[in-house]
PDB file of C-alpha atoms in Angstrom:
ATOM      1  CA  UNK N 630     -40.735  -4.283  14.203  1.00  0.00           C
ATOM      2  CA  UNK N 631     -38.907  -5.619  10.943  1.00  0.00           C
ATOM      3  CA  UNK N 632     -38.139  -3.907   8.539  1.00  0.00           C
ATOM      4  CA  UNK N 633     -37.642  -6.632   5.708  1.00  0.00           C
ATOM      5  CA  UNK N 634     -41.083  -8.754   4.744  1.00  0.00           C
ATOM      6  CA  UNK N 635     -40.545 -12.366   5.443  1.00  0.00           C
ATOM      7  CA  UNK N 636     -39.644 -13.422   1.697  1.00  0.00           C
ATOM      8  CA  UNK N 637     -37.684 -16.199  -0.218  1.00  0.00           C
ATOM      9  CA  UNK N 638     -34.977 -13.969   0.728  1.00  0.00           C
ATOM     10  CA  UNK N 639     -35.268 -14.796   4.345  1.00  0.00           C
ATOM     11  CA  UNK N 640     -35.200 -18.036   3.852  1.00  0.00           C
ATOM     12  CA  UNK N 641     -32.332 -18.498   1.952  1.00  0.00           C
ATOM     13  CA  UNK N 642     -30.597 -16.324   4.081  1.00  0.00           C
ATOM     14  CA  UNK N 643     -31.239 -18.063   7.016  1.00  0.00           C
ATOM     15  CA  UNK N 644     -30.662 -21.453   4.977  1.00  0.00           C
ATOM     16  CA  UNK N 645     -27.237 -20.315   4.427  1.00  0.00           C
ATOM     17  CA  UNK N 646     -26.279 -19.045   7.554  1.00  0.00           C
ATOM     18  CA  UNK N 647     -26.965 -22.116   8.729  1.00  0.00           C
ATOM     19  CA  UNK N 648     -25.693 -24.514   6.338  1.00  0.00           C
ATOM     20  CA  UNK N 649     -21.863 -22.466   6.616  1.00  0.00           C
ATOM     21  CA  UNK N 650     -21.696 -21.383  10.063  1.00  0.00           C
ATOM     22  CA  UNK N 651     -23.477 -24.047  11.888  1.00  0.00           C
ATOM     23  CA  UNK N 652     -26.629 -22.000  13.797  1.00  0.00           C
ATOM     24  CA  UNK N 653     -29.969 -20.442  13.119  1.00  0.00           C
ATOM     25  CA  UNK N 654     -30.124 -16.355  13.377  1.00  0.00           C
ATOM     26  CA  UNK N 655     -31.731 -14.619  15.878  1.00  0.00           C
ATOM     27  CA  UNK N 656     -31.962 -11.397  14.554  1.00  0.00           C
ATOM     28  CA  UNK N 657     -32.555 -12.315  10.412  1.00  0.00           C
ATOM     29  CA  UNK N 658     -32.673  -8.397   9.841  1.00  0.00           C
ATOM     30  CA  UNK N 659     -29.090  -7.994  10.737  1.00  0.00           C
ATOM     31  CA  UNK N 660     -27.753 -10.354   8.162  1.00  0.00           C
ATOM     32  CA  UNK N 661     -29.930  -8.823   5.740  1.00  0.00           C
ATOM     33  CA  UNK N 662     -28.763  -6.011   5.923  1.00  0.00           C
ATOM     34  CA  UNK N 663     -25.359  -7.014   6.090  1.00  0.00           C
ATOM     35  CA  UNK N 664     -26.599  -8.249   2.301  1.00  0.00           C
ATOM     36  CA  UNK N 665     -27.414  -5.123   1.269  1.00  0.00           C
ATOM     37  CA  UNK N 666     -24.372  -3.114  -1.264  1.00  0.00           C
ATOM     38  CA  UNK N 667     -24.754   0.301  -0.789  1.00  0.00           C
ATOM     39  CA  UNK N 668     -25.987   0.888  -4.406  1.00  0.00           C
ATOM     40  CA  UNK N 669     -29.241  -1.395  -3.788  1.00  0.00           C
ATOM     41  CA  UNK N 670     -29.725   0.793  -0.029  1.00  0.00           C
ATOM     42  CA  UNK N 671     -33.661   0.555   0.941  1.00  0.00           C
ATOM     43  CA  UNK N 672     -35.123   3.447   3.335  1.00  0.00           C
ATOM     44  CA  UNK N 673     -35.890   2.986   7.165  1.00  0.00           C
ATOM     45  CA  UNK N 674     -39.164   3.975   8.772  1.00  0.00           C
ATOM     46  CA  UNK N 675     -37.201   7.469   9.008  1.00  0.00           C
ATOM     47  CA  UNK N 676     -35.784   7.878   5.800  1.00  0.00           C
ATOM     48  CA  UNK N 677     -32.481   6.555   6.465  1.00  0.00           C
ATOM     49  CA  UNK N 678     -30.466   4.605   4.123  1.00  0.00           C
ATOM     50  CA  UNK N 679     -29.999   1.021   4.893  1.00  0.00           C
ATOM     51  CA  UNK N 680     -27.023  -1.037   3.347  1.00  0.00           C
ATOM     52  CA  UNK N 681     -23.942  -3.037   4.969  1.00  0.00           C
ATOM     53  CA  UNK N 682     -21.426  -0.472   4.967  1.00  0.00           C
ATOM     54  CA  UNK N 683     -21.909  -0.129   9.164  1.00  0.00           C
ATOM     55  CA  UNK N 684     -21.669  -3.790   9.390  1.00  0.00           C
ATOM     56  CA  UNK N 685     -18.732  -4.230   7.058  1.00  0.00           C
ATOM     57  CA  UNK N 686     -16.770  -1.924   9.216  1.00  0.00           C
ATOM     58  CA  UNK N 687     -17.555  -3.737  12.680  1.00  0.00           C
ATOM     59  CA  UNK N 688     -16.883  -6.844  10.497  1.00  0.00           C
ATOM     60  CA  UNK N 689     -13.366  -5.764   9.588  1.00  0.00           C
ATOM     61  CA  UNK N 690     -12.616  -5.018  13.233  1.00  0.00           C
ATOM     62  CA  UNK N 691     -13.985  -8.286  14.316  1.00  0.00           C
ATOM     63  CA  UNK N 692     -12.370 -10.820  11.801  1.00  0.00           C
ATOM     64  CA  UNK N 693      -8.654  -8.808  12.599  1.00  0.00           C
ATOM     65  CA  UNK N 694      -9.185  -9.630  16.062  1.00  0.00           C
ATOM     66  CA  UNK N 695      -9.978 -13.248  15.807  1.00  0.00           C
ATOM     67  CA  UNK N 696      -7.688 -13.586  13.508  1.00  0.00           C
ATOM     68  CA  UNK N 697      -5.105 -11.907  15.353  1.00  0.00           C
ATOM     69  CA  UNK N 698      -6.238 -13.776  18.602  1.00  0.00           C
ATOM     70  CA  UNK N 699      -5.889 -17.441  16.739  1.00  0.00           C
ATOM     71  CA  UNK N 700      -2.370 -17.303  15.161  1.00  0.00           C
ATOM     72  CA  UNK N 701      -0.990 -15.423  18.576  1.00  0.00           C
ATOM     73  CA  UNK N 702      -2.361 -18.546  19.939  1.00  0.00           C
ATOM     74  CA  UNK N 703      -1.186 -21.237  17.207  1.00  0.00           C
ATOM     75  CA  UNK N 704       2.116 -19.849  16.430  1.00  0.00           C
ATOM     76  CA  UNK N 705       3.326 -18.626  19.903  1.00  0.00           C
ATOM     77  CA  UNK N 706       6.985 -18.325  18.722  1.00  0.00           C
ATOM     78  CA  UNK N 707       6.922 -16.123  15.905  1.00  0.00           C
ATOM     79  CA  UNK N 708       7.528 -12.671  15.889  1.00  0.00           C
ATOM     80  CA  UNK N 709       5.110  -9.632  16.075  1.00  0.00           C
ATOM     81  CA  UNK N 710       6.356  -8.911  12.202  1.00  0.00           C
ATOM     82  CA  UNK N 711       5.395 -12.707  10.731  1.00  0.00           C
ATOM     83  CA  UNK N 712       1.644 -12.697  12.426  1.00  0.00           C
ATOM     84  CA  UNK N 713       0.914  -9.043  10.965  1.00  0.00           C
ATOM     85  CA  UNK N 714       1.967 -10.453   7.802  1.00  0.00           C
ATOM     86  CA  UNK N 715       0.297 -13.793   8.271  1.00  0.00           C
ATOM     87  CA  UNK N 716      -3.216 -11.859   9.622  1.00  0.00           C
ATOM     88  CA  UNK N 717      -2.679  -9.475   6.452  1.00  0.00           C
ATOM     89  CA  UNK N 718      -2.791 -13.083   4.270  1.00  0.00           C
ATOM     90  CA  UNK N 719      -6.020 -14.408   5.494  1.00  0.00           C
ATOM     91  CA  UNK N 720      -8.096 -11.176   5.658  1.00  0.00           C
ATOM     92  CA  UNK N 721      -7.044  -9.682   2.699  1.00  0.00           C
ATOM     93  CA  UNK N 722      -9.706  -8.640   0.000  1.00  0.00           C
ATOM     94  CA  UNK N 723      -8.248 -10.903  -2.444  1.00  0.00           C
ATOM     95  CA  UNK N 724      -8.702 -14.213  -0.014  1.00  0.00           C
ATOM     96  CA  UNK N 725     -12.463 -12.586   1.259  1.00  0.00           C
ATOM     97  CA  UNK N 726     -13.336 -12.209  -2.520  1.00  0.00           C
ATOM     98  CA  UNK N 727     -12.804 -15.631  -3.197  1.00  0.00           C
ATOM     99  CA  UNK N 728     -14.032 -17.059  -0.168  1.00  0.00           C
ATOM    100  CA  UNK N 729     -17.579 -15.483  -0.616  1.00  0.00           C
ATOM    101  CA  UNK N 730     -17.754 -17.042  -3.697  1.00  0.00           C
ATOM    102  CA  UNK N 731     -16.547 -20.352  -2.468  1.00  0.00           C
ATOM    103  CA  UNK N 732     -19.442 -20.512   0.078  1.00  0.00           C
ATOM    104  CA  UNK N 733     -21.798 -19.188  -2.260  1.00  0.00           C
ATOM    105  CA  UNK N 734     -22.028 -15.246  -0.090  1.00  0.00           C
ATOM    106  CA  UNK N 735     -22.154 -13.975  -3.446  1.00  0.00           C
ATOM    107  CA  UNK N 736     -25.340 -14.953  -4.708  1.00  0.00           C
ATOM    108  CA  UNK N 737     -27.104 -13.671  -1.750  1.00  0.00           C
ATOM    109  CA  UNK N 738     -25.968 -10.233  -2.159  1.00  0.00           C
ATOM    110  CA  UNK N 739     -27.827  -7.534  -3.044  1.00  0.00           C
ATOM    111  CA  UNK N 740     -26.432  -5.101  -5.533  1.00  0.00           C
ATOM    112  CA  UNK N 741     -27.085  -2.583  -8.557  1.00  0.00           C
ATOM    113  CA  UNK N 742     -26.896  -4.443 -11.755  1.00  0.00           C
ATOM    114  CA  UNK N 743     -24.842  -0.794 -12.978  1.00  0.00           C
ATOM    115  CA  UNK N 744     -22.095  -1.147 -10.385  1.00  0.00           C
ATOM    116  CA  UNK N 745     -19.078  -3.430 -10.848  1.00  0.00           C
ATOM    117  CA  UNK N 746     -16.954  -3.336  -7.088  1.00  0.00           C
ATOM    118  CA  UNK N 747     -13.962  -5.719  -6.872  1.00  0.00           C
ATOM    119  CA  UNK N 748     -14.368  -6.092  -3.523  1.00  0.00           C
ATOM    120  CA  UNK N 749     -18.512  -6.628  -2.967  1.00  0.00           C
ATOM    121  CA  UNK N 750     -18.504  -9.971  -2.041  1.00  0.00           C
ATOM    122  CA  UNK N 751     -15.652  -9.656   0.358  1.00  0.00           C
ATOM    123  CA  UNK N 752     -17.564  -6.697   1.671  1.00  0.00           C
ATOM    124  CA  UNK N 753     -20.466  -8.400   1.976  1.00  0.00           C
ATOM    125  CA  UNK N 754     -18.290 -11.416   4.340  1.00  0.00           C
ATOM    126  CA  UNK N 755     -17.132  -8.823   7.238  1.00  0.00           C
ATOM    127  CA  UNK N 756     -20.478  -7.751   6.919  1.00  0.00           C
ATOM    128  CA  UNK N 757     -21.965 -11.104   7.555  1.00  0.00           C
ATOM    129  CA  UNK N 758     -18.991 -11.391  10.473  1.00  0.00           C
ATOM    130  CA  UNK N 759     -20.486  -8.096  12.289  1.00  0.00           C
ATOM    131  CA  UNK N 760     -23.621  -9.358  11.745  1.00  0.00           C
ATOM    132  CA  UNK N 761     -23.091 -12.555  13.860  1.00  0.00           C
ATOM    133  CA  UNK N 762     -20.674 -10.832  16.669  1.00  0.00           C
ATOM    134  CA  UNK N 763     -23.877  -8.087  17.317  1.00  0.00           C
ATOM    135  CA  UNK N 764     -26.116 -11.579  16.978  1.00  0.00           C
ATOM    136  CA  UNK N 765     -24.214 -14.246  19.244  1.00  0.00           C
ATOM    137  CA  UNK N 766     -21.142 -12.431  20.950  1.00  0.00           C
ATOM    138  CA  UNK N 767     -17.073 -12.370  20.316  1.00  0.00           C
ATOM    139  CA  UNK N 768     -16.273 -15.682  21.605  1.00  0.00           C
ATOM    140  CA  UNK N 769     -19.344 -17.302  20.069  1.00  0.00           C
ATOM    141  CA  UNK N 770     -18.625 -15.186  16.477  1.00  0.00           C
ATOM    142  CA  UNK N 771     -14.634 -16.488  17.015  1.00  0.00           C
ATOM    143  CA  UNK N 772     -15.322 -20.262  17.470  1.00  0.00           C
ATOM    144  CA  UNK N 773     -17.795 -19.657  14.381  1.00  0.00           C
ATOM    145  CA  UNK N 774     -14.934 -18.179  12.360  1.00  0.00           C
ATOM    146  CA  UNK N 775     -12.025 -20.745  13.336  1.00  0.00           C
ATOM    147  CA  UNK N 776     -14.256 -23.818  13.172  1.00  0.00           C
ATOM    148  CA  UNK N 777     -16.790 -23.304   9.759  1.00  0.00           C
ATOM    149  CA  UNK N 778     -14.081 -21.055   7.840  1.00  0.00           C
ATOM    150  CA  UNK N 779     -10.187 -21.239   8.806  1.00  0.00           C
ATOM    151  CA  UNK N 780      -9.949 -24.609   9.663  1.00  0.00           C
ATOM    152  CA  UNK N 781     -12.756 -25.816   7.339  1.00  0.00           C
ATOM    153  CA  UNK N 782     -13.169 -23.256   3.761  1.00  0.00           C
ATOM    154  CA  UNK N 783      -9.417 -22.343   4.040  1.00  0.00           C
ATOM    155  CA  UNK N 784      -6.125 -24.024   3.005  1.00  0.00           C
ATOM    156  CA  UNK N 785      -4.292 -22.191   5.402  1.00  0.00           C
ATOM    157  CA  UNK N 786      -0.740 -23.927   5.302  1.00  0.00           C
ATOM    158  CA  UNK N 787      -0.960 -22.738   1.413  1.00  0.00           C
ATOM    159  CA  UNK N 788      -2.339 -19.423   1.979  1.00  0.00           C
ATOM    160  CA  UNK N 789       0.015 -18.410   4.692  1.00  0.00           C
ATOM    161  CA  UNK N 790       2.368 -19.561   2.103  1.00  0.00           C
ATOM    162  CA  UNK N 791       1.632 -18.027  -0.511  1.00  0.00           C
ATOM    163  CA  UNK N 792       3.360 -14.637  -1.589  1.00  0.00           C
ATOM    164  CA  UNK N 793       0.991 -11.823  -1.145  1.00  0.00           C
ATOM    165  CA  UNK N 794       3.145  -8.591  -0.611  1.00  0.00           C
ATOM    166  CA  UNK N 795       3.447  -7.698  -4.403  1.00  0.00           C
ATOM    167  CA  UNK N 796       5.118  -4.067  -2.571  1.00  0.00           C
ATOM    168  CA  UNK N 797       8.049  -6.306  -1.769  1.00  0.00           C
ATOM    169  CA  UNK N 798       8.084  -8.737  -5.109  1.00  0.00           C
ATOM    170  CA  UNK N 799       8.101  -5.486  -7.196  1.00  0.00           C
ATOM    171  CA  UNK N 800      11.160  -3.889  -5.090  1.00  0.00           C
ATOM    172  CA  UNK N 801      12.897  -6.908  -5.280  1.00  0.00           C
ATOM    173  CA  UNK N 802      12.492  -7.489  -9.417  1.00  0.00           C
ATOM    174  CA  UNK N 803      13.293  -3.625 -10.479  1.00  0.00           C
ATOM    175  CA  UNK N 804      16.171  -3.516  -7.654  1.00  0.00           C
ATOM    176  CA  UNK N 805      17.642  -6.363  -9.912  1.00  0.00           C
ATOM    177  CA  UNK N 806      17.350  -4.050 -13.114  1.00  0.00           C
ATOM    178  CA  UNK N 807      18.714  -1.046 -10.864  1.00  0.00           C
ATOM    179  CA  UNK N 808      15.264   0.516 -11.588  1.00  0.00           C
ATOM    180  CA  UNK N 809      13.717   3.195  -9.457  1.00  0.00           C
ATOM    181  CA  UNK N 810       9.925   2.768  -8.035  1.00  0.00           C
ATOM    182  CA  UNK N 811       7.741   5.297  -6.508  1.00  0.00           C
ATOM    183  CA  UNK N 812       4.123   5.809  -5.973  1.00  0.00           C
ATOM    184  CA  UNK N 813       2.046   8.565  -7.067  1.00  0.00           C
ATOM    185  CA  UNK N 814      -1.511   8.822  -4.777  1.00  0.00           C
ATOM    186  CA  UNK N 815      -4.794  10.440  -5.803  1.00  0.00           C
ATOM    187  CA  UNK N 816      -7.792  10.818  -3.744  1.00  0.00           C
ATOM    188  CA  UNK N 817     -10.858   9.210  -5.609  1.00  0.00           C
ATOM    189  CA  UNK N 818     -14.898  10.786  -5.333  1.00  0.00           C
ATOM    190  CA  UNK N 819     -16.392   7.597  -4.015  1.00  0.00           C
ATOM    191  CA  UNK N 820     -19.303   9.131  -2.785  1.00  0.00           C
ATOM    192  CA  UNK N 821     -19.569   8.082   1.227  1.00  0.00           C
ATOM    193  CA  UNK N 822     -16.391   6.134   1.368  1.00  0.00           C
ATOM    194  CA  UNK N 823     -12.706   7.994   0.662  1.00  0.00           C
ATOM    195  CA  UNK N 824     -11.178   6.096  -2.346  1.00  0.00           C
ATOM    196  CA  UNK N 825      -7.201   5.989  -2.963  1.00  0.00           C
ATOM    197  CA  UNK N 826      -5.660   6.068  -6.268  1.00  0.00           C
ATOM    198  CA  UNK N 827      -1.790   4.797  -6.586  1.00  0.00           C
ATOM    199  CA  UNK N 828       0.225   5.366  -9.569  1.00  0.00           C
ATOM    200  CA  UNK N 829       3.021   2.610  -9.325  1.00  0.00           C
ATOM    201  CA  UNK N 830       6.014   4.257 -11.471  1.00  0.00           C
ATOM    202  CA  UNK N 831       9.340   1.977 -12.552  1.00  0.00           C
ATOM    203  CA  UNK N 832      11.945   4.215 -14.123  1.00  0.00           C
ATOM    204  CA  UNK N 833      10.156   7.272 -13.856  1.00  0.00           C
ATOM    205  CA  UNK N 834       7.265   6.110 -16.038  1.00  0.00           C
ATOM    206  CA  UNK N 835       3.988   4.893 -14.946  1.00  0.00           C
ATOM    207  CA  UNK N 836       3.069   1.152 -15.423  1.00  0.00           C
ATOM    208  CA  UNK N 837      -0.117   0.224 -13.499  1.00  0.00           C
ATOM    209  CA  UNK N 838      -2.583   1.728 -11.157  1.00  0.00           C
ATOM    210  CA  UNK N 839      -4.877   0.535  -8.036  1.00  0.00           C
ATOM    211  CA  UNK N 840      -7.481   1.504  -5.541  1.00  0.00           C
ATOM    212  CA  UNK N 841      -7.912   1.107  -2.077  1.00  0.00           C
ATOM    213  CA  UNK N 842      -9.583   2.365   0.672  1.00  0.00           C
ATOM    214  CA  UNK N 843      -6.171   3.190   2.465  1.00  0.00           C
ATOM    215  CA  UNK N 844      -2.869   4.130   0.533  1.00  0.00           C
ATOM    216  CA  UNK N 845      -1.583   0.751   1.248  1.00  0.00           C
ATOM    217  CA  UNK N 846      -4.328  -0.554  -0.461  1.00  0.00           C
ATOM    218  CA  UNK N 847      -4.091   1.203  -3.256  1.00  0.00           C
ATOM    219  CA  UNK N 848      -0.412   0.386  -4.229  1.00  0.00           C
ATOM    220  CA  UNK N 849      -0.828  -3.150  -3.358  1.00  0.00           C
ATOM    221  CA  UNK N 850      -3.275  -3.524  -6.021  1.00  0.00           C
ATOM    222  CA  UNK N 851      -0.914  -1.569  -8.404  1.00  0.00           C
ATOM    223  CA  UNK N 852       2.030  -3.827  -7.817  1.00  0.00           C
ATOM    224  CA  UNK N 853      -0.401  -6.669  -8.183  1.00  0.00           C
ATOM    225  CA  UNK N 854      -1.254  -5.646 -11.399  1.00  0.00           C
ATOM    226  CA  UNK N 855       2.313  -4.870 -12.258  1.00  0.00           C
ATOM    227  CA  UNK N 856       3.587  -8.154 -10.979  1.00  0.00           C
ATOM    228  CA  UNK N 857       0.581  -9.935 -13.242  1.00  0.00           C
ATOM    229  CA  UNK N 858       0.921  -8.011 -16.472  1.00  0.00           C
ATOM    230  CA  UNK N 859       4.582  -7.605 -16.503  1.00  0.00           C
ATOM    231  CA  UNK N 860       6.283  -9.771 -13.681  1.00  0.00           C
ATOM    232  CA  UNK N 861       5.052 -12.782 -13.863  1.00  0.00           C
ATOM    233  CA  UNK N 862       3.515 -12.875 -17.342  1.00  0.00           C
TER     234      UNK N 862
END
């Protein structure tokens, strides 16, 4: 039995799914919950809590294997080191962000009007992933993802190109100044999910902070916003 009416909801969802990865759902409920931020959650027929944060987590798993699988594949002479780095690039939450709202993810999803997440929409894409690899399969869900998105939505040659460890471009511009970094963590109340707060410090003194859902996360973001505010402005 359902548990979502058939709505203008369903239709656009299916409308979508269709239009950017090429098939027609089986199981619509998945992908609407995989819609579904977990401030907007709706109740089961037992009281449970329904949002995408299940999904997004199978997602994540799913899209680092495929991803993994296709540059092992395309790039069969490069070292263990370069593909992490190169996997890192294309699933990142900067490059999901900005490919949900490329496709157009982002107006689908469901959300509090009150809560303002950086990474929602790029949530909501792993989410949609898992959604199609419990729907169709892994090999089905990988040609989906290399066909309709890496070789299609993505400029890859640019993105793999691009300079994305802003760890390494912060290191590299204070090591030039003979200026000490370190970190400083914090864990965050995030209610379900455990939230990291870094503290990037140059010189002893602190100059940005960022949140993750892993320590790595977290200073990434800081010495993003270092390298935007102070780096590269």
């Amino acid at each position: 039995m359902s548990l979502f009416r058939k709505d203008t909801a369903t239709r656009q969802i299916t409308s979508f799914i269709k239009n950017i990865f090429g098939f027609r759902p089986k199981h619509i409920d998945i992908y609407k919950m995989a819609l579904i931020h977990r401030s907007s959650s709706v109740n089961d027929e037992v009281g449970g809590r329904l949002n995408n944060e299940r999904l997004e987590y199978l997602g994540d798993a799913v899209l680092d294997l495929v991803t993994a699988d296709f540059l092992f594949r395309k790039y069969p002479l490069l070292p263990e080191g370069q593909l992490t780095e190169m996997r890192s690039k294309i699933v990142c939450r900067e490059n999901l962000n900005a490919l949900s709202r490329r496709i157009g993810l982002d107006k689908l999803v469901s959300i509090d009007a009150h809560v303002h997440a950086k990474s929602v929409n790029g949530d909501a894409f792993e989410a949609v992933m898992g959604a199609i690899y419990l729907d169709l399969g892994y090999e089905k869900t990988k040609e989906i993802f290399i066909q309709r998105i890496l070789m299609t939505q993505l400029d890859l040659e640019s993105l793999l190109a691009a300079e994305k460890n802003f760890k390494s471009k912060v290191l590299a511009w204070t090591q030039k100044r003979h200026l000490p970094v370190s970190y400083l963590h914090e864990e965050v109340d995030n209610q379900s999910k455990k939230l990291y707060k870094a503290i990037l410090q140059v010189d002893g003194k602190p100059v940005a902070e960022g949140l993750g859902y892993t320590v790595k996360q977290a200073e990434q973001a800081a010495a993003e916003q270092y390298c935007a505010e102070t780096i590269d402005s």
